[in-house]
PDB file of C-alpha atoms in Angstrom:
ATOM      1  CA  UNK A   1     131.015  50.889 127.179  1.00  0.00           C
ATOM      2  CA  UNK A   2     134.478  52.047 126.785  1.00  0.00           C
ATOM      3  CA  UNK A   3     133.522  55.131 125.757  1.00  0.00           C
ATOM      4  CA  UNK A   4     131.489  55.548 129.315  1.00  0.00           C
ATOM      5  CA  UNK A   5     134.356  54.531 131.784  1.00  0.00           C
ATOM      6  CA  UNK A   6     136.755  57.217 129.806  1.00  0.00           C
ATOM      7  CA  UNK A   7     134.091  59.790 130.892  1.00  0.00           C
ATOM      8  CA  UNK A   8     133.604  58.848 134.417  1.00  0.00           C
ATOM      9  CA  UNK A   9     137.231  58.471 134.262  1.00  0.00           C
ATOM     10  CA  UNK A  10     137.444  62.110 133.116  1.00  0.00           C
ATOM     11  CA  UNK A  11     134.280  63.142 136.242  1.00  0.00           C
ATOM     12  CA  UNK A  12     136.324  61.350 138.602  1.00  0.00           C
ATOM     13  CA  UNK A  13     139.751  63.071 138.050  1.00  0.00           C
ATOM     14  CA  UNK A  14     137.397  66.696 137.870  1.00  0.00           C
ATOM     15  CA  UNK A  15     135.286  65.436 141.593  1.00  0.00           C
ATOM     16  CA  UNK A  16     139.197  64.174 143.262  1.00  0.00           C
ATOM     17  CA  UNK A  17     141.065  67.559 142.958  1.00  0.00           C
ATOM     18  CA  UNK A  18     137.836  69.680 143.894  1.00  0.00           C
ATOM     19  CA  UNK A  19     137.087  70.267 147.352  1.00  0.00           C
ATOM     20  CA  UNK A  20     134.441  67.536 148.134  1.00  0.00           C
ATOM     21  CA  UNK A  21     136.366  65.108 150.065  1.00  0.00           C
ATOM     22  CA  UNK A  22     138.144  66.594 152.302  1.00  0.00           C
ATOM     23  CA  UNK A  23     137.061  65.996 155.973  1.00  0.00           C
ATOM     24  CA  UNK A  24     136.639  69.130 158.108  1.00  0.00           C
ATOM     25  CA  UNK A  25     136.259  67.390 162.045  1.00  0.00           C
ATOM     26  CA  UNK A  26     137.969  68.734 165.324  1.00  0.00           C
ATOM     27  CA  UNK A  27     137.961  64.846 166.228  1.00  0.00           C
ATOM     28  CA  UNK A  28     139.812  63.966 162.757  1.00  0.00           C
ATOM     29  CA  UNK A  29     142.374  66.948 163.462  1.00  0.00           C
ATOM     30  CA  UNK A  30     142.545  66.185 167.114  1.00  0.00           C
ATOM     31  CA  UNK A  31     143.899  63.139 165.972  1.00  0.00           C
ATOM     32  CA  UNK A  32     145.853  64.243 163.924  1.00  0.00           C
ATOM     33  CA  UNK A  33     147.707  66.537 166.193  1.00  0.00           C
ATOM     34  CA  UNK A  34     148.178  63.743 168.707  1.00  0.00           C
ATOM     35  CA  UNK A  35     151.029  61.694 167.058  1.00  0.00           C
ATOM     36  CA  UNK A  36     153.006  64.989 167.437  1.00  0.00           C
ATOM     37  CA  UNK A  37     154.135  65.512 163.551  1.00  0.00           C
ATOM     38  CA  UNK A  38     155.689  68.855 164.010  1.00  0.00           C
ATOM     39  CA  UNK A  39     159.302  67.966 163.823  1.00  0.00           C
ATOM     40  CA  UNK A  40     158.886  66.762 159.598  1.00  0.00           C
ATOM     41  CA  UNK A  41     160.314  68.922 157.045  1.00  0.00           C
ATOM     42  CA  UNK A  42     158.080  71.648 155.329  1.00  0.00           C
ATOM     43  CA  UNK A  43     157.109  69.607 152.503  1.00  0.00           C
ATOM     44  CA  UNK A  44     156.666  66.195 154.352  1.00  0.00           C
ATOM     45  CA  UNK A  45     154.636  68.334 156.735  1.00  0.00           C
ATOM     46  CA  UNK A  46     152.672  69.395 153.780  1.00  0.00           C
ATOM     47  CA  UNK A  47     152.121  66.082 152.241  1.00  0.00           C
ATOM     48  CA  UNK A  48     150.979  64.434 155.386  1.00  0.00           C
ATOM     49  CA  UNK A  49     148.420  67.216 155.934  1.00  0.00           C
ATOM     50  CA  UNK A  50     146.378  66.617 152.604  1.00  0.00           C
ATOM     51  CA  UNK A  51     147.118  62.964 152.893  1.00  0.00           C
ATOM     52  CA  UNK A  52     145.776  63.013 156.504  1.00  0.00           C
ATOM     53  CA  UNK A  53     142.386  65.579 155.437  1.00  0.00           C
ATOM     54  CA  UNK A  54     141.586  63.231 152.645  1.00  0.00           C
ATOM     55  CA  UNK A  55     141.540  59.972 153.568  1.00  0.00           C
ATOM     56  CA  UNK A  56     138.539  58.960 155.129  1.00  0.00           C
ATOM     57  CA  UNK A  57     136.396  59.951 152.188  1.00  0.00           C
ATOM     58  CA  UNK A  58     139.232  59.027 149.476  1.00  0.00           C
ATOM     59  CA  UNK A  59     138.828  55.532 150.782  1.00  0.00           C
ATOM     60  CA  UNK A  60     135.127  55.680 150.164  1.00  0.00           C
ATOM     61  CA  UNK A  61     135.238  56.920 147.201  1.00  0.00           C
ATOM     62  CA  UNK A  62     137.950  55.093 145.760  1.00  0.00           C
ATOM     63  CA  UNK A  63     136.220  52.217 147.115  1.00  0.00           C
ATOM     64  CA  UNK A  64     132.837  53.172 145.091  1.00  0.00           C
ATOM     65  CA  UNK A  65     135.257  53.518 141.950  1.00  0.00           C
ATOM     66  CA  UNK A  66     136.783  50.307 142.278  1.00  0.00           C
ATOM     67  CA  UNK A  67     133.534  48.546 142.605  1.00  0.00           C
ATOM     68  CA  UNK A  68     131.927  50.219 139.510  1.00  0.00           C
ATOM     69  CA  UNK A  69     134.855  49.817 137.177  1.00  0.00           C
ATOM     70  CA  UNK A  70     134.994  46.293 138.722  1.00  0.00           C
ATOM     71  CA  UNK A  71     131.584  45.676 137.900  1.00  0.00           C
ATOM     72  CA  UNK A  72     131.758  47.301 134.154  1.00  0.00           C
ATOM     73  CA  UNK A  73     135.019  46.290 132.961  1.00  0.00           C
ATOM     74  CA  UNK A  74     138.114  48.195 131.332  1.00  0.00           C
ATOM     75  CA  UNK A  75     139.903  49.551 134.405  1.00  0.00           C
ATOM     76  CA  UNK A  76     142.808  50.315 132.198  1.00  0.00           C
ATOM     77  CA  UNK A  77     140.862  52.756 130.127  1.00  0.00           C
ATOM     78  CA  UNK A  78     139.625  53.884 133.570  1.00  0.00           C
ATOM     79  CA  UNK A  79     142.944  55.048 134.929  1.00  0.00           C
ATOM     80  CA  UNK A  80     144.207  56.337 131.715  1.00  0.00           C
ATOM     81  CA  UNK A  81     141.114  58.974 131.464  1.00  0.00           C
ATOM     82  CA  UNK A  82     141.907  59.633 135.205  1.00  0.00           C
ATOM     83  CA  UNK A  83     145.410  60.052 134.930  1.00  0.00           C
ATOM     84  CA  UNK A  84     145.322  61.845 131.202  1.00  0.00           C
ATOM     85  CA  UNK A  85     143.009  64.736 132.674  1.00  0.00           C
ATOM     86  CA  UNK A  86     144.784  65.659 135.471  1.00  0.00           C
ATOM     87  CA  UNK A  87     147.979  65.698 133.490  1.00  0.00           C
ATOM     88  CA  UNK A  88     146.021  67.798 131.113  1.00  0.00           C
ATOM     89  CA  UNK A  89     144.421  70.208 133.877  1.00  0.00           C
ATOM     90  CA  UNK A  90     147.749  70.491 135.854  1.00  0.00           C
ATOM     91  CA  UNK A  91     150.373  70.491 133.469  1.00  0.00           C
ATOM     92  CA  UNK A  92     149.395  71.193 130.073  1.00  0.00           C
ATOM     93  CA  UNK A  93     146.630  74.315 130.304  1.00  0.00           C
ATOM     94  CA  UNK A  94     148.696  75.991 132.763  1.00  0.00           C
ATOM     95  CA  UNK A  95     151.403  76.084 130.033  1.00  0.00           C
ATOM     96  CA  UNK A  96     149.162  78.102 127.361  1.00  0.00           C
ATOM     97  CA  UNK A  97     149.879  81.538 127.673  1.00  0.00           C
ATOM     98  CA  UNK A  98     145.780  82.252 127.731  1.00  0.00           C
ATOM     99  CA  UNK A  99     145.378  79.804 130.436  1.00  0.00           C
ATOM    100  CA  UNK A 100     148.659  81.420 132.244  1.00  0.00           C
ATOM    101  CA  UNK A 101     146.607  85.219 132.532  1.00  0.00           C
ATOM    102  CA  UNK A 102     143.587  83.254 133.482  1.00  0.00           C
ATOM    103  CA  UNK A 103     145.129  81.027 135.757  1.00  0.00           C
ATOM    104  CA  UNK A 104     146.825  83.932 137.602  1.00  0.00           C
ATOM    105  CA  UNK A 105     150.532  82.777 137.096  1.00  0.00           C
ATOM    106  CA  UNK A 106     150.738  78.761 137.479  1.00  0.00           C
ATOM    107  CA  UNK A 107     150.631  76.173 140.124  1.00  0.00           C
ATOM    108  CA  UNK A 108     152.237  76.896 143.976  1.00  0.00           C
ATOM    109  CA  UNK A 109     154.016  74.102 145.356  1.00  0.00           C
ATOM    110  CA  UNK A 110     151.325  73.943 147.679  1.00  0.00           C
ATOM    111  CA  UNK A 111     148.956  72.754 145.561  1.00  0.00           C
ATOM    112  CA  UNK A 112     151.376  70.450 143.792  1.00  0.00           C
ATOM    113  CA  UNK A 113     152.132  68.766 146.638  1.00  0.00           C
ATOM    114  CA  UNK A 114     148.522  68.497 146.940  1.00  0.00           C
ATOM    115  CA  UNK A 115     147.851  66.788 143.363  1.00  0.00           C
ATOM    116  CA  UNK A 116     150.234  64.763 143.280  1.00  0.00           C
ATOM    117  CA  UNK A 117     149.321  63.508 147.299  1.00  0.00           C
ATOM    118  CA  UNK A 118     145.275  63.528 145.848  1.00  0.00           C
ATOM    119  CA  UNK A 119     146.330  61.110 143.106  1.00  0.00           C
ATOM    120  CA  UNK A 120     148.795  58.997 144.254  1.00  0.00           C
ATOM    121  CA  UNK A 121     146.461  58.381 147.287  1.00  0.00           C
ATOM    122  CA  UNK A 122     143.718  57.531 144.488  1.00  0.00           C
ATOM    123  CA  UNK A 123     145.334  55.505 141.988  1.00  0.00           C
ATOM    124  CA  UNK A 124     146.935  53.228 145.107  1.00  0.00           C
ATOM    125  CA  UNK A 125     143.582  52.496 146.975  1.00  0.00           C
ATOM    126  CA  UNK A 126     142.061  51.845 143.610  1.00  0.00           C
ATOM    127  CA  UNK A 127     144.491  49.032 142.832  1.00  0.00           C
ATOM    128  CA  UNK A 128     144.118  47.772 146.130  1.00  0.00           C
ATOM    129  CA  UNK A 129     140.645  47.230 145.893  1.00  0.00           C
ATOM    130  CA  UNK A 130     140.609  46.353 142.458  1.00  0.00           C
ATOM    131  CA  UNK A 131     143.313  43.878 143.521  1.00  0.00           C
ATOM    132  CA  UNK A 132     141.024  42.681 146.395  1.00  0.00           C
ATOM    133  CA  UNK A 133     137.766  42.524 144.271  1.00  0.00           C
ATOM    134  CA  UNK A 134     139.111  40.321 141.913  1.00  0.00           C
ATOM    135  CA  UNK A 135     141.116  37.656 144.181  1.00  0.00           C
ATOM    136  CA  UNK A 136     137.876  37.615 146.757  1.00  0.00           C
ATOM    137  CA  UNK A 137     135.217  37.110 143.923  1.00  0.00           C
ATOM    138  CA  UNK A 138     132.369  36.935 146.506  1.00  0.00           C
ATOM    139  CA  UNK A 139     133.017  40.662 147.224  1.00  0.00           C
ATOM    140  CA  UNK A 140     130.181  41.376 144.442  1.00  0.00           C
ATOM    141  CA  UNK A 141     128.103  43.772 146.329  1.00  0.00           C
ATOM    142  CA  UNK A 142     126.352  45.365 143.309  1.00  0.00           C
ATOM    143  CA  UNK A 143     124.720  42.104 142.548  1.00  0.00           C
TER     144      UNK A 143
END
């Protein structure tokens, strides 16, 4: 069983830094835009942004992550899959010279900023509902 959450640990961290969950809605950015942001710095502006496009559906899906793991067992093994293969996407592979040509020169802070924001968000819902699943037992809703 360990063996299992390490891989969907390993799925998980590959399905979080794609593309999937981020919310594309004039309502969600209209929203957005009306608590006037604008005056942040350029890499608070940044972090809010992917923050703010993923976090109806990281909430869902962290939510769906929580449950399973809560239902299986080994959470620990859970985040250390999740949090050893985006280490070993982000930091490690881009520092092999072969994966440096194919990687077309390394990571932007752009897209750090977006990592970092993707998993942070992740890991802290997770432990909230984790948290929450375990002190509200009756919370079962996989059976």
């Amino acid at each position: 069983m360990k063996f299992l959450v390490i891989i969907f640990g390993i799925v998980v961290s590959t399905f979080m830094h794609g593309s999937g969950l981020s919310v594309d809605s004039k309502w969600w950015w209209d929203l957005l835009l009306s608590f006037n942001v604008k005056a942040l710095s350029e890499n608070l502006g940044i972090a809010v942004f992917c923050f703010w496009i993923h976090l109806p559906l990281m909430i869902i899906f962290s939510l769906a992550c929580a449950l399973i793991i809560n239902r299986v067992g080994y959470p620990r093994y859970f985040i250390y899959s999740v949090l050893g293969t985006s280490f070993f996407t982000f930091v490690v592979l881009p520092l092999m010279p072969v994966f440096d040509v194919l990687l077309a020169g390394g990571m932007s802070p752009l897209r750090f900023i977006d990592i970092f924001v993707k998993t942070l968000m992740f890991l802290t819902l997770f432990f909230v509902f984790n948290i929450l699943m375990k002190k509200y037992n009756r919370l079962n809703l996989l059976g």
